[in-house]
mmCIF file of C-alpha atoms in Angstrom:
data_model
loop_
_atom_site.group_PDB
_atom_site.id
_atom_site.type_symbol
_atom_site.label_atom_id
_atom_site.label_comp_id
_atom_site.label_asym_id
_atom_site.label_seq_id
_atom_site.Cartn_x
_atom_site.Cartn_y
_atom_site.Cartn_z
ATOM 1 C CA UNK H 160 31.986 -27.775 40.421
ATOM 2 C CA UNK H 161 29.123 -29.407 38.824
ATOM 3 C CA UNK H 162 27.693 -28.574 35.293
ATOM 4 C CA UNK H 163 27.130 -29.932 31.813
ATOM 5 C CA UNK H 164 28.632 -28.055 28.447
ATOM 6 C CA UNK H 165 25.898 -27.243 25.727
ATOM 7 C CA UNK H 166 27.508 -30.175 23.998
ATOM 8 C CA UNK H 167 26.026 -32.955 26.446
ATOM 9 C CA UNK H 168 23.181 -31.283 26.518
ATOM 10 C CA UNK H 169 23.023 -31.306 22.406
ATOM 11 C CA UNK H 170 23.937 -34.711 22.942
ATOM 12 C CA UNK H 171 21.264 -35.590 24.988
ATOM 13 C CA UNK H 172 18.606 -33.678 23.408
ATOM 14 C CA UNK H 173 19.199 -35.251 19.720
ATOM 15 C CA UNK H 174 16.480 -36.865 18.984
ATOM 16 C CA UNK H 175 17.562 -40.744 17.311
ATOM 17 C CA UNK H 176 20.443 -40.847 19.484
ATOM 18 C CA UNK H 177 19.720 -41.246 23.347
ATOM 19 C CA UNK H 178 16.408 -39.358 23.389
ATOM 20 C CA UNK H 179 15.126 -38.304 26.809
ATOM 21 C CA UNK H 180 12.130 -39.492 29.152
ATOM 22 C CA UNK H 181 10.106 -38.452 31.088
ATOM 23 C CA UNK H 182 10.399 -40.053 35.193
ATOM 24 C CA UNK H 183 8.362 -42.778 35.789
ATOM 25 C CA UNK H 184 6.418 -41.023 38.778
ATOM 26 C CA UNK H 185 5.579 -37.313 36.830
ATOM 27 C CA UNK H 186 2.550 -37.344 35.329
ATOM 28 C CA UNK H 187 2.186 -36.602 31.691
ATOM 29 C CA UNK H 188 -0.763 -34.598 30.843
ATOM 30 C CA UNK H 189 -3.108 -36.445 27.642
ATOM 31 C CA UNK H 190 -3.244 -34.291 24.832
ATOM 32 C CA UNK H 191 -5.687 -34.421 22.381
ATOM 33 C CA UNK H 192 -6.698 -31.931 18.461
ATOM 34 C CA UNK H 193 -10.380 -32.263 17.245
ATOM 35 C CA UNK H 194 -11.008 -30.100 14.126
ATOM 36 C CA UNK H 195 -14.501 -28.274 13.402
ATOM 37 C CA UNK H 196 -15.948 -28.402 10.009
ATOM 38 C CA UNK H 197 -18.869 -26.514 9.120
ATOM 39 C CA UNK H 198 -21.282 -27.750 6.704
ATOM 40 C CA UNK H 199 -21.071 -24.970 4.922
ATOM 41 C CA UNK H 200 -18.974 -22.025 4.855
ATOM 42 C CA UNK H 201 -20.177 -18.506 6.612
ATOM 43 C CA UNK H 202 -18.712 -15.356 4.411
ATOM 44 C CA UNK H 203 -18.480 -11.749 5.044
ATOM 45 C CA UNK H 204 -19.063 -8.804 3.244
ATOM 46 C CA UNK H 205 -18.050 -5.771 3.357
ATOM 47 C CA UNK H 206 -18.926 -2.069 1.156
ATOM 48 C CA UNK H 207 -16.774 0.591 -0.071
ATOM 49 C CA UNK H 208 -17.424 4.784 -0.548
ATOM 50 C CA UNK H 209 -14.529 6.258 -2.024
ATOM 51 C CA UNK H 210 -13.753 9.920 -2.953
ATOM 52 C CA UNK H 211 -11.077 10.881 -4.868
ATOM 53 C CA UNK H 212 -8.865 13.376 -6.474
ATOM 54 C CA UNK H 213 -7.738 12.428 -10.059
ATOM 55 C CA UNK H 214 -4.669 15.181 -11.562
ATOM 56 C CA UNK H 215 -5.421 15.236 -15.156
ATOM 57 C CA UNK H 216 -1.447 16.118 -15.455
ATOM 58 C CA UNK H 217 0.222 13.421 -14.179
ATOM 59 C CA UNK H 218 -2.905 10.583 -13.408
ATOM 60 C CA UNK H 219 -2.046 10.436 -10.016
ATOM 61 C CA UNK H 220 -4.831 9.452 -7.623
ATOM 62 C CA UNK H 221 -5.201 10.555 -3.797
ATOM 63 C CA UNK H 222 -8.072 9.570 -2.295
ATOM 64 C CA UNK H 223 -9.823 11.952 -0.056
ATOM 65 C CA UNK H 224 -12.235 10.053 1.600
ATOM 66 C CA UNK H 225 -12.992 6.346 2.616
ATOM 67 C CA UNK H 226 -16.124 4.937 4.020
ATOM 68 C CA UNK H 227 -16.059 1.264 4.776
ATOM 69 C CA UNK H 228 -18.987 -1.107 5.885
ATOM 70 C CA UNK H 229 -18.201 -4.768 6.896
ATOM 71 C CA UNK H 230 -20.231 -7.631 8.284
ATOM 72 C CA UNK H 231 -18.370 -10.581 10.236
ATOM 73 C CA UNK H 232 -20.928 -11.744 11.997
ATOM 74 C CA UNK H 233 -20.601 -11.978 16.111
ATOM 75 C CA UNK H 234 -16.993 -10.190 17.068
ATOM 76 C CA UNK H 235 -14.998 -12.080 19.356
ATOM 77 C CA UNK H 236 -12.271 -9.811 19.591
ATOM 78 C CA UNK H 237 -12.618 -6.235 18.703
ATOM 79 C CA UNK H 238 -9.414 -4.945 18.550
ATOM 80 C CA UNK H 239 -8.116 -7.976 16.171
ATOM 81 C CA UNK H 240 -11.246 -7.906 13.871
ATOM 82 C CA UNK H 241 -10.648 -4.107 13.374
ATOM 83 C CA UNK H 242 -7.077 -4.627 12.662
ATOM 84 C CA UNK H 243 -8.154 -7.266 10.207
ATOM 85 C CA UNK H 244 -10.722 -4.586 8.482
ATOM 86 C CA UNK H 245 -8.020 -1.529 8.091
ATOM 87 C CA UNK H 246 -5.416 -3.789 6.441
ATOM 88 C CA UNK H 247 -7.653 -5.255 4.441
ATOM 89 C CA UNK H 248 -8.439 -1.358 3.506
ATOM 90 C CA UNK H 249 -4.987 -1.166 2.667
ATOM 91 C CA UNK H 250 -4.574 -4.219 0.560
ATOM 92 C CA UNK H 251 -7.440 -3.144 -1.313
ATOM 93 C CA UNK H 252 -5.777 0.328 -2.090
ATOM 94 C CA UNK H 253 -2.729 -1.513 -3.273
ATOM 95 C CA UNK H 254 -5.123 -3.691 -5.136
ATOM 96 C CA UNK H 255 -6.519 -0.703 -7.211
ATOM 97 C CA UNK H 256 -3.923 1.605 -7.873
ATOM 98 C CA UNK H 257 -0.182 0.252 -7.215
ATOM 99 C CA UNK H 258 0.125 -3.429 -6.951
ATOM 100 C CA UNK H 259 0.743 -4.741 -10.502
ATOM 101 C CA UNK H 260 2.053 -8.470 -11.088
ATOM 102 C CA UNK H 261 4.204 -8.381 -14.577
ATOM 103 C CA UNK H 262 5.032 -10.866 -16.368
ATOM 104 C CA UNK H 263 7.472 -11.602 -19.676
ATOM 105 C CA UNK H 264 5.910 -13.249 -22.916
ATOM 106 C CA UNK H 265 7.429 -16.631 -21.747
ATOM 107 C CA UNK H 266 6.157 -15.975 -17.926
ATOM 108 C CA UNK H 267 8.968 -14.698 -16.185
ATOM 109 C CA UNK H 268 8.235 -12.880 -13.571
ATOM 110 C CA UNK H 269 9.412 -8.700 -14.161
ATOM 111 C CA UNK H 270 8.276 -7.521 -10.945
ATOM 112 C CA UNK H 271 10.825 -9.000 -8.708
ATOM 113 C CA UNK H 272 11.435 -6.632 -5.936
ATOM 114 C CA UNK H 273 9.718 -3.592 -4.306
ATOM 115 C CA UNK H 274 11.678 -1.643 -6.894
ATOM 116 C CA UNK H 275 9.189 -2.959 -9.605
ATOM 117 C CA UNK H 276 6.015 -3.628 -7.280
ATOM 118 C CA UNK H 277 4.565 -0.573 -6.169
ATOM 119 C CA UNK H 278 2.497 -0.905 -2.434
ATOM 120 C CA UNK H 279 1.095 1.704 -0.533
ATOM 121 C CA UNK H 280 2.440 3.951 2.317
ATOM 122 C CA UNK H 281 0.732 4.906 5.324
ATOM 123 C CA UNK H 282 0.584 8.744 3.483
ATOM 124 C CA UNK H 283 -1.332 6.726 0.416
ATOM 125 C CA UNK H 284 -3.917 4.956 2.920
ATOM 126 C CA UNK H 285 -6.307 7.444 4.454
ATOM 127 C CA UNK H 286 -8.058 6.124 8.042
ATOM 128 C CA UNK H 287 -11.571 4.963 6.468
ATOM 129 C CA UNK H 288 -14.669 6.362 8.484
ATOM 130 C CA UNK H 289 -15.507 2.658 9.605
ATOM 131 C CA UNK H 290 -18.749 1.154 10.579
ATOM 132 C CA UNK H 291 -19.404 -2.444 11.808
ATOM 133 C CA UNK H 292 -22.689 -4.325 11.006
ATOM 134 C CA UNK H 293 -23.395 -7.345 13.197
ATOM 135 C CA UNK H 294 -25.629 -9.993 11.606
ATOM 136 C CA UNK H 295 -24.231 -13.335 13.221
ATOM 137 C CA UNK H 296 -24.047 -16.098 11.151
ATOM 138 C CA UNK H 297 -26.735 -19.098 11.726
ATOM 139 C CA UNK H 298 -24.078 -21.969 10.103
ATOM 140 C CA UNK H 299 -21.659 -22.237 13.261
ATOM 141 C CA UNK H 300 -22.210 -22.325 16.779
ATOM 142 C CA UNK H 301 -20.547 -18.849 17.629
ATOM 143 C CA UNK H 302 -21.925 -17.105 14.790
ATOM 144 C CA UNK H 303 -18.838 -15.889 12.897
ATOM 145 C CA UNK H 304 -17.537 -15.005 9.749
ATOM 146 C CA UNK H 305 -14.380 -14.020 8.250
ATOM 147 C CA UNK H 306 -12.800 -10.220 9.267
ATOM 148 C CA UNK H 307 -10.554 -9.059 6.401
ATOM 149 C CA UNK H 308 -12.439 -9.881 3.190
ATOM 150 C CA UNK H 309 -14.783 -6.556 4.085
ATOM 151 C CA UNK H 310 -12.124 -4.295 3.889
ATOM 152 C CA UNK H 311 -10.396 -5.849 0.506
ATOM 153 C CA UNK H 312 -12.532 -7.005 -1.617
ATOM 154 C CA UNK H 313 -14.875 -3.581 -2.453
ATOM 155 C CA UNK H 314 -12.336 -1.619 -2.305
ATOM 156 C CA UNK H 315 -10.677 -1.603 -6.195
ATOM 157 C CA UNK H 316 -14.302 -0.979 -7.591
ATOM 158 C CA UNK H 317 -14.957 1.212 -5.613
ATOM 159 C CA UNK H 318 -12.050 3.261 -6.664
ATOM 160 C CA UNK H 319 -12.301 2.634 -10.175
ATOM 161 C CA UNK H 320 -15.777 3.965 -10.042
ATOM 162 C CA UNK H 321 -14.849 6.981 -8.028
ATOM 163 C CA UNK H 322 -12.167 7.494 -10.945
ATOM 164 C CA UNK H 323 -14.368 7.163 -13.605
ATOM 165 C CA UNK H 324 -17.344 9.540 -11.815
ATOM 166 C CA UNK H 325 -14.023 11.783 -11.366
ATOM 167 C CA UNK H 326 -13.156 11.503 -14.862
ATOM 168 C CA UNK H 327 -16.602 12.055 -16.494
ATOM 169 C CA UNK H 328 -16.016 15.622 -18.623
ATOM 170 C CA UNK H 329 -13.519 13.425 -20.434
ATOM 171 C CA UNK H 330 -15.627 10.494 -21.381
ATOM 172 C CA UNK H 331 -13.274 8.047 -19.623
ATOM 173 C CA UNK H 332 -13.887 4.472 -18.774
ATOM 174 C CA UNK H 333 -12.058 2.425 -16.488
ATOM 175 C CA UNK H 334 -11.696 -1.121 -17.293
ATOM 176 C CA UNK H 335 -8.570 -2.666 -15.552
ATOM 177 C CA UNK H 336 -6.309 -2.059 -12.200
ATOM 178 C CA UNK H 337 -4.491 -1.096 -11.172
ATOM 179 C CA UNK H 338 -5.009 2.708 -11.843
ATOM 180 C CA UNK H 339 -1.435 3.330 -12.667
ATOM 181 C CA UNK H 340 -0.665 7.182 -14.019
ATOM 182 C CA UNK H 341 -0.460 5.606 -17.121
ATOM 183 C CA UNK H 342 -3.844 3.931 -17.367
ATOM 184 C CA UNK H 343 -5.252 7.070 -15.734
ATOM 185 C CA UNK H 344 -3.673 9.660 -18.806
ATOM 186 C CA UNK H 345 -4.757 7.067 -21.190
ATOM 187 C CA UNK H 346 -7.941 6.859 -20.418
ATOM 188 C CA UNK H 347 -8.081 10.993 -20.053
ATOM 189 C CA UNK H 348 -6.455 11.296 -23.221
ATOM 190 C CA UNK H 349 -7.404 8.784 -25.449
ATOM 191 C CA UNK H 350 -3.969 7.263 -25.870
ATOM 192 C CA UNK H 351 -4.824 4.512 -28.018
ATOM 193 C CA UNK H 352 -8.423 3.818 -26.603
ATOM 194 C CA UNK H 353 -10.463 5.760 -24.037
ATOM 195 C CA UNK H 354 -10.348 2.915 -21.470
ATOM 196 C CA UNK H 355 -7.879 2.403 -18.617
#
């Protein structure tokens, strides 16, 4: 019976030791990695609507409605670029109202597990009414720009300004994110200052 035990072939295969080659007669295919650098860089952009329901009780924030805009220039791949957009949508919801870094007076970090660190849920993340502008880029031969920036970055203003417009009769301001409960009843109530 012929065969060869996972040990001769560990043998064989560690590298230092007897190394392997490749037959004489099979030919070995050339390889070669080139690397494109623009001159300059091509960037998205995205924009945010946001309406939202603000309970004066508790400062808890649901949004309602999302509209999202974004701008990557020619899409290559559809599916992946919209992909990129909605979790980008969802970062940015963390972004605004859950995801808060903490830190003690001599930098240790308090938020060390998703115990502390608060991210969205699907139930938190509403499907945004999405539109796609296409305005290819002129710095790079295919005409593309990034995907997710246009569904992360407007997204906290946008809901700190929805907020505030929510939060208007009570001459709120909003200042900071995210829009924890607490920020939110401090800035209704004036707990301190009127700004969250």
């Amino acid at each position: 019976e012929k065969g060869v035990t996972l040990a001769e072939i560990a043998s064989i295969a560690n590298v230092g030791r007897h190394g392997m080659s490749v037959a004489r007669d099979l030919p070995v295919a050339i390889e070669r990695t080139s690397y494109f650098k623009p001159k300059q860089a091509a960037y998205s952009s995205g924009i945010s609507a946001i309406i939202v329901n603000v309970d004066v009780e508790t400062g808890k924030i649901e949004i309602l409605r999302s509209i999202l805009g974004h701008d990557c220039g020619t899409v290559l791949n559809p599916l992946l670029v919209e992909g990129q957009v909605l979790g980008g949508h969802a970062h940015g919801i963390g972004n605004a109202i859950y995801e808060e870094a903490k830190y003690s007076k001599d930098g240790q970090p308090l938020t060390v597990s998703y115990l502390d660190y608060a991210l969205p849920t699907a139930i938190e993340v509403p499907t945004p009414e999405l539109f796609h502008v296409v305005s290819p880029s002129p710095l790079n031969p295919l005409g593309v720009k990034g995907s997710g920036e246009g569904g992360t970055v407007p997204l906290p203003a946008s809901v700190a300004n929805a907020v505030e417009d929510a939060l208007r009769p009570f001459g709120a301001r909003i200042r900071e994110i995210p829009l924890t409960p607490d920020r939110v009843l401090a800035a209704i109530y004036g707990f301190g200052k009127r700004e969250a």
